Amino acid sequence: MYDVAARAGVSTATVSFAFSQPGRVKQSTRELVLATAAAIGYVPSASARGLAKGTAGAIGLYSFDYQLDPGEADLRHFPLYVDVVQRGVQLECRRRGYALMLGAGHKDGDLPAVIDIAGRVDGLIAFAGSAPSEAIIQVSKRIPVVELGSGIAGDDVHTVAVDNRTGMTELTEHLLQVHGFRRFVYLGQSRLPEFSSRYDGFAAALTTAGLPVPEPAHSQPGEDAGTESVVRGYLDELPDVFVCSTDQEALVAIDTLVAAGIDVPGQVAVTGFDGILAGQFATPRLTTVRQPMEEIGRSAVRILAGLLDGTAQPDPAQLHAPFVLGTSCGC
Amino acid sequence: MYDVAARAGVSTATVSFAFSQPGRVKQSTRELVLATAAAIGYVPSASARGLAKGTAGAIGLYSFDYQLDPGEADLRHFPLYVDVVQRGVQLECRRRGYALMLGAGHKDGDLPAVIDIAGRVDGLIAFAGSAPSEAIIQVSKRIPVVELGSGIAGDDVHTVAVDNRTGMTELTEHLLQVHGFRRFVYLGQSRLPEFSSRYDGFAAALTTAGLPVPEPAHSQPGEDAGTESVVRGYLDELPDVFVCSTDQEALVAIDTLVAAGIDVPGQVAVTGFDGILAGQFATPRLTTVRQPMEEIGRSAVRILAGLLDGTAQPDPAQLHAPFVLGTSCGC
DNA sequence: TTGAAAGCGTTACCAC
DNA sequence: GTGGTAACGCTTTCAA
């Protein structure tokens, strides 16, 4: 910038104005500055601008740090839930002129990685469970934060939530009423609030039907080996249906069962949750609850943008997640 | 940071050292600083750090500014070529501890948007054709730049290139030799080098076979209406095959033909280029040339990382794009 | 092992 | 309409 100013024979203030407040500078001066800048290849430093203005012009998205083997993407591993949500975030950022800073997982040093990303942006979106809540709360005191998936109580953390419970209840009722299933295995985790409400929805339907509610068989999405071994434990005595807390786990379950020579849904049904593409193209097609993934990402950006430009709206209510029929339930 | 220093009774230099050079600070001092920082919710400013260190710790990815209607993602619009490449970039950035800054398209003001992104990062990856070459060249004088898809000649711009030509030649030879096609329509653009080499590969195969080479019927990926109307122009006099320069256009072509009551590949064959998922799940399954999309993204990051940490390797040769048989060619 | 202080490249306030 | 210049919050050199 000093070079531009020197070559154009003006002050740095004028260079700055020429770019940021075109009206404040004489037309001819402005053209001179712009031309000079182009001539010497001026690339303004966003760091300096950010420091001076106190605003970065960017939004951050913090995700899980799942490391994948190099190897081309297949439908089974992409796009998953987080990928489609990210797409929504991306599109909405683009529409509003925000740059998007992506971060995830490990960072050397003593600050949690999420703090590192937070320091670079004007507002942060984080998947629930991707970072320690203390860190999220800490960040939320400096910049607006939206958490995806019901999560941290109160404080300054905004949330984009999906009604997981109702969707899972509807799905379970379908299994009870249409298929007459009675022996259920619930496969998944129930630690994060988002997942526990799925389990709750499942439990509610069984309770209403006067059936006992089984404990969840613990499994984690993304840890296929673990899911597989849990499913194997049921090969000798199959339930009527495996109700899984995510599509990823449901697809692994189906694979495991089929590999063991079991017919799905003939001998045992399987259901998922999320509505990822792989489920739609699986055989049998997965019965599931479809999250509005792209819309989740978009609303998160909308909330942040509102907070940042002062036109904040009340946070939207929970988004609806419809139950979607496939063939894996026996339909 | 001043607050942390004050509360901990040390200087700002010590706070800085406590985080960045643990060894230089007495253990007890360091713990004190870290605890104080956590207590008051210290979130370091990346702008300030970037300005002081002259390095941002982030890599930028600049993409096309295609605006999509809100509406949930379907396989037909996601993931496309750019999405999978981006995934590769993301994974590799994650592995190496770089934050990823995403940017695209319009920015108010007088600087091209790509310059804005460039000012925020240590190295930039840009899709060929997504930004004006002058801007790319300008940026490349300040920070390392990798362009995806053969593009800008010489200069400081690095390139990750795919051998588009060979793939298209192989595909065309298949159409000639196995199917005996003689009447070809080439559908697509040939402006960008990347696309023109596809056309060249097509032309080479025809020339070798002693056939005349038709001019391309102009169409752009992403502009479905245009593609559709071009295809409609051939309904009265169908060729043996539509050779399309991208899968996106090929899928639109198939839709258009089928909608007109024409059997594909019975009455006319259609082929694509890229290897996107939608092609694999289309009916008929698309015969195409598969780009190593994820690997393209990964190598771009590798090149940048090498340049940035001084371990620069010579740029890799062109990546191979294999010809992939589907059923849309009549096989 | 720690502190003082000089940058880093902008912006924006205040004069002129 | 334009120029001087004090921030902005951090890193890093040099001294202590």
XYZ file of C-alpha atoms (C1' of nucleotides) in Angstrom:
694
model
C 0.000 0.000 0.000
C 2.888 2.335 0.724
C 4.278 1.492 -2.694
C 0.987 2.267 -4.358
C 0.760 5.545 -2.492
C 4.315 6.502 -3.388
C 3.985 5.590 -7.051
C 0.678 7.387 -7.360
C 1.980 10.383 -5.483
C -0.752 10.277 -2.844
C -0.987 9.296 0.795
C -1.881 5.863 2.097
C -5.104 7.311 3.391
C -6.103 8.159 -0.134
C -5.270 4.711 -1.368
C -7.442 3.265 1.341
C -10.307 5.595 0.509
C -10.002 4.926 -3.179
C -10.894 1.319 -2.512
C -13.270 1.534 0.389
C -15.066 4.859 -0.065
C -15.001 5.655 -3.768
C -17.109 8.765 -3.226
C -14.603 10.473 -1.018
C -11.920 10.647 -3.661
C -11.772 12.696 -6.831
C -12.585 10.553 -9.826
C -9.239 11.122 -11.498
C -7.283 10.415 -8.328
C -9.228 7.274 -7.810
C -8.531 6.009 -11.300
C -4.870 6.786 -10.846
C -4.730 4.825 -7.610
C -6.596 1.864 -9.024
C -4.364 1.772 -12.065
C -1.220 2.010 -10.003
C -2.427 -0.746 -7.722
C -3.105 -3.024 -10.645
C 0.244 -2.136 -12.188
C 2.358 -3.106 -9.228
C 0.150 -6.057 -8.299
C -1.183 -4.776 -5.043
C -2.826 -7.485 -2.914
C -4.201 -5.902 0.249
C -3.436 -7.684 3.469
C -6.569 -9.017 5.052
C -4.700 -9.374 8.318
C -3.917 -5.691 8.457
C -7.410 -4.745 7.444
C -8.901 -7.109 9.939
C -6.752 -5.715 12.666
C -7.556 -2.133 11.842
C -11.262 -2.618 11.249
C -11.798 -5.150 13.959
C -13.729 -7.326 11.591
C -12.590 -10.129 9.327
C -15.365 -10.425 6.765
C -15.382 -14.150 7.183
C -17.416 -16.816 8.893
C -15.946 -19.986 10.331
C -17.205 -23.567 10.198
C -15.727 -25.995 12.654
C -16.187 -29.689 11.930
C -15.272 -33.072 13.209
C -11.740 -34.135 12.589
C -12.465 -37.365 10.852
C -9.407 -38.459 8.977
C -10.041 -40.495 5.917
C -7.749 -42.692 3.975
C -6.620 -41.205 0.756
C -8.665 -42.928 -1.872
C -11.301 -41.583 -4.122
C -14.640 -40.651 -2.671
C -17.360 -43.226 -2.933
C -20.984 -42.674 -2.166
C -20.593 -44.557 1.067
C -18.254 -41.968 2.520
C -19.311 -38.864 0.728
C -21.447 -36.891 0.908
C -22.421 -37.561 4.498
C -24.457 -35.471 6.861
C -21.694 -32.955 7.573
C -20.869 -32.550 3.911
C -24.353 -31.537 2.930
C -24.700 -29.192 5.883
C -21.416 -27.635 4.856
C -22.744 -27.164 1.379
C -25.634 -25.174 2.802
C -23.249 -23.026 4.799
C -21.122 -22.475 1.749
C -23.961 -21.446 -0.515
C -25.378 -19.014 1.983
C -21.976 -17.479 2.720
C -21.432 -17.006 -0.957
C -24.794 -15.356 -1.393
C -24.008 -12.899 1.376
C -20.432 -12.156 0.405
C -18.763 -13.781 3.364
C -15.599 -15.785 2.967
C -15.805 -19.150 4.696
C -13.040 -20.449 6.931
C -13.032 -24.191 7.429
C -11.389 -25.812 10.403
C -11.322 -29.121 12.165
C -9.565 -31.047 14.817
C -6.032 -31.191 15.958
C -3.822 -28.163 16.157
C -0.471 -28.179 17.790
C -0.102 -25.795 20.675
C -2.202 -25.288 23.714
C -5.253 -23.616 22.343
C -8.052 -25.852 21.193
C -8.252 -25.788 17.421
C -11.687 -24.248 17.524
C -10.250 -21.193 19.259
C -7.725 -20.836 16.511
C -10.463 -20.740 13.899
C -12.574 -18.429 16.035
C -9.747 -15.892 16.103
C -9.893 -15.636 12.335
C -13.560 -14.884 11.810
C -16.503 -12.677 12.730
C -18.836 -15.500 13.593
C -18.530 -19.238 14.109
C -20.632 -22.259 13.249
C -19.728 -25.506 14.988
C -21.142 -28.997 14.838
C -22.313 -30.079 18.272
C -19.722 -32.364 19.778
C -16.945 -31.313 17.427
C -15.260 -29.177 20.071
C -15.204 -29.076 23.876
C -18.151 -27.079 25.226
C -15.896 -24.943 27.403
C -14.087 -23.790 24.294
C -17.349 -23.066 22.505
C -18.674 -21.087 25.435
C -15.447 -19.164 25.662
C -15.600 -18.265 22.000
C -19.241 -17.278 22.285
C -18.259 -14.466 24.611
C -16.225 -12.810 21.875
C -18.088 -13.537 18.674
C -21.508 -14.928 17.783
C -21.594 -18.707 17.719
C -24.166 -21.077 16.281
C -24.050 -24.685 17.276
C -25.529 -27.265 14.926
C -27.543 -29.840 16.802
C -29.034 -29.087 20.150
C -26.191 -28.743 22.518
C -24.850 -26.322 25.013
C -27.333 -24.936 27.458
C -28.107 -21.232 27.704
C -25.267 -18.788 27.450
C -24.552 -16.942 24.263
C -24.494 -19.996 22.075
C -27.197 -20.021 19.436
C -28.495 -23.271 18.082
C -29.935 -24.689 14.908
C -31.897 -27.656 16.078
C -33.799 -30.379 14.318
C -36.704 -32.200 15.855
C -35.000 -35.554 16.033
C -37.430 -36.929 18.529
C -40.608 -36.676 16.508
C -39.019 -38.144 13.419
C -37.773 -41.156 15.301
C -41.104 -41.637 17.010
C -42.934 -41.637 13.682
C -40.506 -44.131 12.251
C -40.843 -46.422 15.228
C -44.628 -46.201 15.125
C -44.511 -47.274 11.516
C -42.462 -50.311 12.483
C -44.904 -51.156 15.246
C -48.145 -50.546 13.456
C -47.491 -51.440 9.846
C -44.977 -54.228 10.324
C -46.066 -55.423 13.747
C -42.487 -55.632 14.988
C -42.013 -56.402 18.648
C -38.356 -57.283 19.158
C -36.260 -54.137 18.674
C -32.545 -53.520 18.853
C -31.518 -49.852 19.052
C -28.074 -49.338 17.620
C -26.189 -46.142 18.301
C -24.891 -43.688 20.811
C -26.901 -41.545 23.155
C -24.270 -39.276 24.612
C -24.817 -36.122 22.590
C -28.218 -34.490 23.127
C -28.900 -34.772 19.464
C -28.566 -38.530 19.581
C -30.264 -39.014 22.888
C -33.379 -37.343 21.571
C -33.453 -39.903 18.786
C -33.339 -42.628 21.335
C -36.008 -40.848 23.352
C -38.281 -40.714 20.337
C -37.760 -44.420 19.847
C -38.399 -45.130 23.508
C -41.550 -43.018 23.542
C -43.113 -44.997 20.733
C -42.362 -48.317 22.392
C -43.663 -47.106 25.704
C -46.882 -45.910 24.140
C -47.266 -49.331 22.615
C -46.789 -50.891 26.020
C -43.512 -52.536 25.097
C -40.317 -52.623 27.148
C -37.582 -50.265 25.988
C -34.239 -51.956 25.328
C -30.989 -50.255 26.256
C -29.125 -48.985 23.213
C -26.459 -51.283 21.781
C -23.579 -48.878 21.725
C -22.101 -47.886 18.387
C -20.632 -44.754 16.801
C -21.114 -43.475 13.296
C -17.830 -43.571 11.431
C -16.446 -46.436 13.460
C -17.582 -49.172 11.165
C -15.589 -51.967 12.763
C -17.256 -51.338 16.090
C -20.714 -51.210 14.568
C -20.053 -54.405 12.686
C -18.991 -56.324 15.741
C -22.013 -55.177 17.708
C -24.299 -56.374 14.924
C -22.484 -59.705 14.786
C -23.425 -60.221 18.377
C -27.039 -60.540 17.287
C -26.588 -62.994 14.445
C -27.647 -65.986 16.507
C -30.787 -64.421 17.758
C -32.054 -61.831 15.345
C -34.516 -59.152 16.444
C -37.346 -58.044 14.164
C -35.537 -54.849 13.386
C -32.347 -52.871 13.987
C -33.254 -49.263 14.594
C -30.027 -47.314 14.010
C -29.254 -43.800 15.134
C -27.608 -42.885 11.823
C -27.730 -44.012 8.209
C -24.028 -44.731 8.296
C -24.489 -47.296 11.007
C -27.590 -48.717 9.339
C -25.677 -49.294 6.108
C -22.879 -51.041 7.954
C -25.474 -53.142 9.740
C -27.046 -54.174 6.445
C -23.661 -55.070 5.012
C -22.798 -57.141 8.041
C -26.098 -58.989 7.966
C -26.004 -59.659 4.244
C -22.425 -60.864 4.518
C -23.635 -63.350 7.107
C -26.165 -64.674 4.630
C -29.128 -62.981 6.206
C -31.870 -61.497 4.088
C -32.661 -57.839 4.704
C -35.497 -57.023 5.102
C -36.735 -60.609 4.730
C -35.327 -61.939 7.978
C -34.618 -58.692 9.754
C -35.422 -55.064 8.996
C -33.003 -52.144 9.402
C -33.700 -48.409 9.633
C -31.462 -45.350 9.716
C -31.503 -41.653 10.451
C -30.227 -38.644 8.481
C -31.231 -39.238 4.900
C -27.805 -39.349 3.275
C -27.548 -40.170 -0.418
C -25.939 -43.546 0.158
C -29.122 -44.689 1.866
C -31.263 -43.750 -1.118
C -29.079 -45.784 -3.425
C -28.531 -48.746 -1.156
C -30.180 -52.108 -1.703
C -32.562 -52.314 0.005
C -33.320 -48.601 -0.008
C -33.005 -47.305 3.518
C -36.053 -46.362 5.554
C -34.929 -43.352 7.528
C -35.665 -39.912 8.921
C -34.503 -37.181 6.613
C -32.756 -34.191 8.131
C -32.970 -30.926 6.183
C -29.192 -30.807 6.000
C -28.687 -28.028 3.547
C -31.276 -25.889 5.290
C -29.501 -26.454 8.605
C -26.357 -24.946 7.157
C -28.207 -22.082 5.567
C -30.072 -21.093 8.705
C -26.885 -21.111 10.707
C -25.379 -18.546 8.371
C -28.578 -16.526 8.394
C -28.520 -16.333 12.177
C -24.896 -15.253 12.220
C -25.404 -12.707 9.507
C -28.325 -11.247 11.403
C -26.263 -11.003 14.541
C -23.340 -9.464 12.716
C -25.199 -6.799 10.812
C -27.535 -5.968 13.646
C -30.701 -7.246 11.997
C -30.863 -10.192 14.347
C -34.071 -12.188 14.241
C -35.224 -14.542 16.961
C -33.677 -17.944 16.353
C -35.928 -20.166 14.298
C -37.801 -22.989 15.945
C -36.674 -26.550 15.483
C -36.542 -27.701 11.901
C -38.674 -30.619 10.915
C -37.187 -33.976 9.966
C -39.685 -36.097 8.033
C -39.833 -39.851 8.208
C -39.008 -41.359 4.817
C -40.054 -44.775 3.643
C -37.557 -47.059 1.955
C -37.607 -50.806 1.519
C -35.227 -51.755 4.299
C -38.086 -51.838 6.805
C -39.903 -54.419 4.751
C -42.139 -52.069 2.800
C -3.645 -10.405 25.362
C -2.899 -7.276 27.342
C -5.563 -8.343 29.790
C -4.020 -11.767 30.159
C -0.611 -10.214 30.710
C -1.943 -7.772 33.265
C -3.920 -10.369 35.197
C -1.011 -12.789 35.212
C 1.412 -10.060 36.160
C 3.685 -10.652 33.179
C 4.441 -8.864 29.936
C 2.688 -9.457 26.670
C 5.903 -10.916 25.355
C 5.709 -13.614 27.975
C 2.118 -14.399 27.086
C 3.120 -14.748 23.500
C 6.033 -17.006 24.378
C 3.908 -19.122 26.660
C 1.808 -20.105 23.696
C 4.257 -20.181 20.868
C 7.546 -21.211 22.448
C 6.720 -23.215 25.561
C 10.359 -23.904 26.207
C 11.298 -20.291 26.642
C 9.109 -19.753 29.650
C 9.440 -21.116 33.154
C 6.993 -23.948 33.675
C 5.150 -22.230 36.491
C 4.870 -18.949 34.584
C 3.571 -20.795 31.615
C 0.883 -22.569 33.585
C -0.132 -19.301 35.134
C -0.468 -17.656 31.764
C -2.420 -20.544 30.262
C -4.772 -20.637 33.216
C -5.327 -16.903 33.114
C -5.982 -17.021 29.408
C -8.572 -19.739 29.850
C -10.127 -17.867 32.753
C -10.766 -14.644 30.913
C -11.621 -16.382 27.658
C -8.695 -15.241 25.591
C -9.207 -15.738 21.867
C -6.074 -14.620 20.035
C -6.624 -12.440 17.015
C -5.480 -14.176 13.906
C -5.388 -10.841 12.118
C -2.864 -9.466 14.537
C -0.814 -12.608 14.473
C -0.932 -12.738 10.730
C 0.149 -9.180 10.475
C 3.033 -9.615 12.877
C 4.255 -12.923 11.523
C 3.568 -12.227 7.909
C 1.883 -15.564 7.522
C -1.742 -16.562 7.894
C -1.603 -20.312 8.456
C -4.330 -20.782 5.925
C -4.749 -21.843 2.347
C -7.379 -20.446 0.026
C -9.589 -22.198 -2.499
C -11.251 -20.051 -5.104
C -14.190 -21.533 -6.969
C -16.782 -20.696 -9.524
C -19.575 -18.524 -8.343
C -22.436 -20.714 -9.340
C -25.505 -19.652 -7.447
C -27.968 -22.363 -6.759
C -31.575 -22.124 -5.812
C -32.226 -22.910 -2.243
C -33.585 -26.406 -2.228
C -32.142 -29.568 -0.886
C -29.227 -31.111 -2.656
C -29.989 -33.899 -5.055
C -27.490 -36.150 -6.693
C -27.899 -34.254 -9.923
C -26.453 -31.072 -8.491
C -24.195 -32.377 -5.777
C -21.552 -33.589 -5.580
C -20.215 -32.328 -8.872
C -16.652 -32.103 -10.069
C -15.757 -29.047 -8.008
C -17.282 -30.506 -4.879
C -15.170 -33.612 -4.933
C -12.016 -31.678 -5.746
C -12.805 -29.440 -2.816
C -13.150 -32.454 -0.606
C -9.630 -33.492 -1.538
C -8.338 -30.031 -0.742
C -10.129 -30.080 2.566
C -8.830 -33.448 3.662
C -5.277 -32.593 2.804
C -5.442 -29.204 4.510
C -6.790 -30.886 7.604
C -4.021 -33.434 7.589
C -1.423 -30.710 7.405
C -2.958 -28.355 9.913
C -3.900 -25.601 7.513
C -7.162 -23.769 7.824
C -9.002 -23.536 4.512
C -10.475 -20.298 3.254
C -13.205 -20.706 0.680
C -14.107 -17.953 -1.706
C -16.034 -17.466 -4.884
C -17.372 -14.876 -7.172
C -18.758 -11.451 -6.690
C -17.391 -9.050 -4.143
C -18.417 -5.465 -4.007
C -15.622 -3.000 -4.482
C -13.026 -2.767 -7.149
C -10.745 -5.622 -6.383
C -11.561 -8.932 -8.007
C -12.885 -11.333 -5.389
C -9.951 -13.645 -5.892
C -7.598 -10.901 -4.735
C -9.624 -10.494 -1.608
C -9.238 -14.170 -0.787
C -5.573 -14.106 -1.721
C -4.955 -11.372 0.827
C -6.138 -13.684 3.566
C -3.976 -16.720 2.957
C -0.470 -18.064 2.481
C -1.194 -19.899 -0.727
C -4.058 -20.077 -3.189
C -5.715 -22.796 -5.211
C -8.010 -21.683 -8.003
C -10.102 -23.533 -10.529
C -9.029 -22.616 -14.028
C -11.472 -20.136 -15.428
C -12.927 -19.153 -12.081
C -11.056 -15.870 -12.008
C -9.514 -13.522 -14.594
C -5.994 -14.632 -15.501
C -4.577 -11.168 -14.872
C -5.777 -11.394 -11.299
C -4.331 -14.872 -10.885
C -0.990 -13.786 -12.286
C -0.965 -10.759 -10.039
C -1.624 -12.895 -6.996
C 1.022 -15.381 -8.014
C 3.649 -12.684 -7.603
C 2.871 -12.436 -3.905
C 1.967 -15.934 -2.813
C 2.211 -19.399 -4.341
C -0.724 -20.216 -6.600
C -1.879 -23.529 -7.998
C -4.351 -23.543 -10.795
C -6.571 -26.576 -11.271
C -6.857 -27.538 -14.897
C -4.240 -26.510 -17.371
C -4.451 -22.830 -17.726
C -2.242 -19.834 -17.506
C 1.000 -20.035 -19.367
C 4.364 -19.766 -17.660
C 4.795 -17.262 -14.895
C 4.659 -18.276 -11.292
C 1.394 -20.129 -11.544
C 1.662 -23.812 -10.771
C -0.759 -26.262 -12.249
C -2.411 -29.543 -11.431
C -3.305 -30.943 -14.776
C -5.185 -33.992 -15.910
C -4.572 -35.698 -19.198
C -7.965 -34.897 -20.657
C -6.872 -35.571 -24.184
C -5.917 -39.217 -23.855
C -9.044 -40.081 -21.921
C -11.267 -38.563 -24.572
C -9.331 -40.250 -27.348
C -9.751 -43.648 -25.716
C -13.437 -43.072 -25.259
C -13.886 -42.007 -28.858
C -11.903 -44.983 -30.121
C -14.218 -47.242 -28.185
C -17.194 -45.637 -29.885
C -15.575 -46.068 -33.273
C -14.231 -49.552 -32.910
C -16.670 -51.357 -30.666
C -19.852 -49.636 -31.685
C -18.932 -48.687 -35.203
C -20.358 -45.188 -34.825
C -19.749 -42.802 -37.677
C -22.012 -39.806 -37.121
C -20.788 -37.857 -34.090
C -22.043 -34.732 -32.393
C -19.616 -33.121 -29.973
C -21.480 -31.177 -27.316
C -19.633 -28.697 -25.144
C -17.372 -25.724 -24.953
C -13.806 -25.491 -26.089
C -12.764 -22.140 -24.723
C -10.813 -23.170 -21.625
C -7.667 -25.180 -22.379
C -8.988 -27.959 -20.234
C -12.035 -28.331 -22.422
C -10.280 -27.768 -25.682
C -7.974 -30.684 -24.971
C -11.023 -32.882 -24.576
C -12.209 -31.791 -27.954
C -8.718 -32.333 -29.337
C -8.696 -35.863 -28.026
C -12.021 -36.476 -29.700
C -10.822 -34.922 -32.935
C -7.628 -36.962 -32.926
C -9.503 -40.244 -32.737
C -11.799 -39.279 -35.595
C -8.930 -38.085 -37.715
C -7.038 -41.312 -37.149
C -10.126 -43.175 -38.262
C -10.237 -41.074 -41.396
C -13.474 -39.381 -40.455
C -14.285 -35.681 -40.714
C -14.243 -33.790 -37.428
C -17.461 -31.895 -36.691
C -17.374 -28.486 -35.068
C -18.474 -28.613 -31.440
C -22.128 -27.823 -30.753
C -21.696 -25.153 -28.177
C -22.966 -25.788 -24.661
C -21.865 -24.978 -21.109
C -22.004 -27.214 -18.057
C -24.419 -25.770 -15.536
C -26.525 -24.034 -18.140
C -29.018 -26.800 -18.622
C -31.517 -24.828 -20.637
C -28.897 -24.033 -23.232
C -27.711 -27.603 -23.437
C -31.264 -28.822 -23.783
C -32.072 -26.528 -26.659
C -28.929 -27.511 -28.511
C -29.839 -31.171 -28.173
C -33.379 -30.462 -29.333
C -31.911 -29.157 -32.544
C -30.798 -32.693 -33.374
C -34.076 -34.486 -32.683
C -35.059 -34.662 -36.311
C -31.810 -36.073 -37.480
C -30.125 -38.010 -34.736
C -26.403 -38.761 -34.857
C -25.063 -42.120 -33.704
C -23.775 -40.563 -30.515
C -23.555 -37.346 -28.548
C -20.052 -36.998 -27.153
C -20.355 -34.463 -24.341
C -17.545 -32.516 -22.719
C -18.942 -33.047 -19.222
C -21.182 -35.500 -17.387
C -23.512 -32.684 -16.460
C -24.219 -31.920 -20.072
C -24.475 -35.604 -20.941
C -27.117 -36.136 -18.287
C -29.123 -33.195 -19.540
C -28.792 -34.554 -23.050
C -30.124 -37.944 -21.969
C -33.047 -36.310 -20.204
C -33.871 -34.241 -23.224
C -33.735 -37.216 -25.553
C -35.763 -39.476 -23.313
C -38.337 -36.737 -22.827
C -38.678 -36.623 -26.602
C -39.451 -40.315 -26.638
C -36.049 -41.378 -27.883
C -34.395 -44.501 -26.582
C -30.907 -44.066 -25.125
C -28.731 -45.876 -26.006
C -31.076 -47.743 -28.368
C -31.546 -44.961 -30.913
C -28.647 -42.734 -29.928
C -25.720 -43.126 -27.532
C -24.477 -40.446 -25.143
C -21.129 -40.146 -23.338
C -19.796 -37.778 -20.704
C -16.621 -36.650 -19.037
C -15.674 -36.259 -15.359
C -17.046 -39.289 -13.576
C -19.445 -37.604 -11.181
C -21.659 -39.759 -8.990
C -24.855 -38.788 -10.766
C -23.516 -40.472 -13.886
C -22.916 -43.749 -12.078
C -26.467 -43.819 -10.830
C -28.155 -42.586 -13.960
C -30.185 -44.830 -16.224
C -28.515 -45.717 -18.468
C -25.242 -45.616 -16.538
C -23.016 -43.030 -18.136
C -19.987 -44.022 -20.177
C -17.410 -41.408 -19.320
C -13.821 -40.488 -18.518
C -13.182 -40.440 -14.835
C -11.091 -37.589 -13.415
C -9.209 -38.301 -10.192
C -11.030 -35.435 -8.532
C -10.059 -35.971 -4.953
C -6.454 -36.530 -5.908
C -6.462 -33.296 -7.887
C -7.392 -31.415 -4.738
C -4.866 -33.259 -2.630
C -1.962 -32.656 -4.976
C -2.750 -28.978 -5.165
C -2.404 -28.698 -1.412
C 0.753 -30.794 -1.463
C 2.335 -28.467 -3.985
C 1.431 -25.398 -1.969
C 2.604 -26.935 1.272
C 5.913 -27.804 -0.327
C 6.314 -24.275 -1.593
C 5.378 -22.787 1.746
C 7.632 -24.863 3.945
C 10.519 -24.843 1.540
C 10.436 -28.534 0.704
C 9.119 -27.830 -2.767
C 9.098 -30.774 -5.137
C 8.885 -30.484 -8.878
C 5.243 -30.323 -9.869
C 3.804 -33.728 -10.651
C 3.170 -34.726 -14.227
C -0.337 -34.818 -15.567
C -2.709 -37.052 -13.679
C -4.316 -39.878 -15.557
C -8.036 -39.921 -16.301
C -9.238 -43.414 -17.195
C -12.016 -44.141 -19.630
C -14.914 -45.805 -17.823
C -17.537 -47.974 -19.455
C -21.195 -47.475 -18.630
C -24.259 -48.475 -20.577
C -25.086 -45.147 -22.184
C -22.770 -45.916 -25.100
C -24.703 -49.047 -25.918
C -22.523 -51.488 -24.002
C 13.745 -16.265 32.292
C 11.463 -11.985 31.460
C 10.422 -7.144 29.793
C 10.486 -2.983 26.619
C 9.564 -1.536 22.404
C 9.708 -1.520 17.376
C 7.341 -3.027 13.773
C 3.542 -5.595 10.690
C -0.202 -2.998 6.759
C -4.357 -1.294 7.175
C -8.308 2.130 8.715
C -10.300 6.236 10.278
C -10.192 10.392 12.804
C -8.793 15.064 12.523
C -6.556 18.751 10.172
C -5.680 21.277 6.348
C -10.318 16.236 -1.517
C -6.311 14.957 0.616
C -2.567 14.056 4.081
C -0.722 12.989 8.943
C -0.946 9.840 12.245
C -2.700 7.186 16.073
C -4.581 2.985 16.812
C -5.486 -2.305 15.960
C -3.172 -6.929 18.824
C 0.274 -9.576 18.088
C 5.591 -11.274 17.347
C 10.275 -10.790 17.918
C 14.708 -8.604 18.714
C 17.540 -6.757 22.100
C 18.511 -5.825 26.893
C 18.289 -6.679 31.433
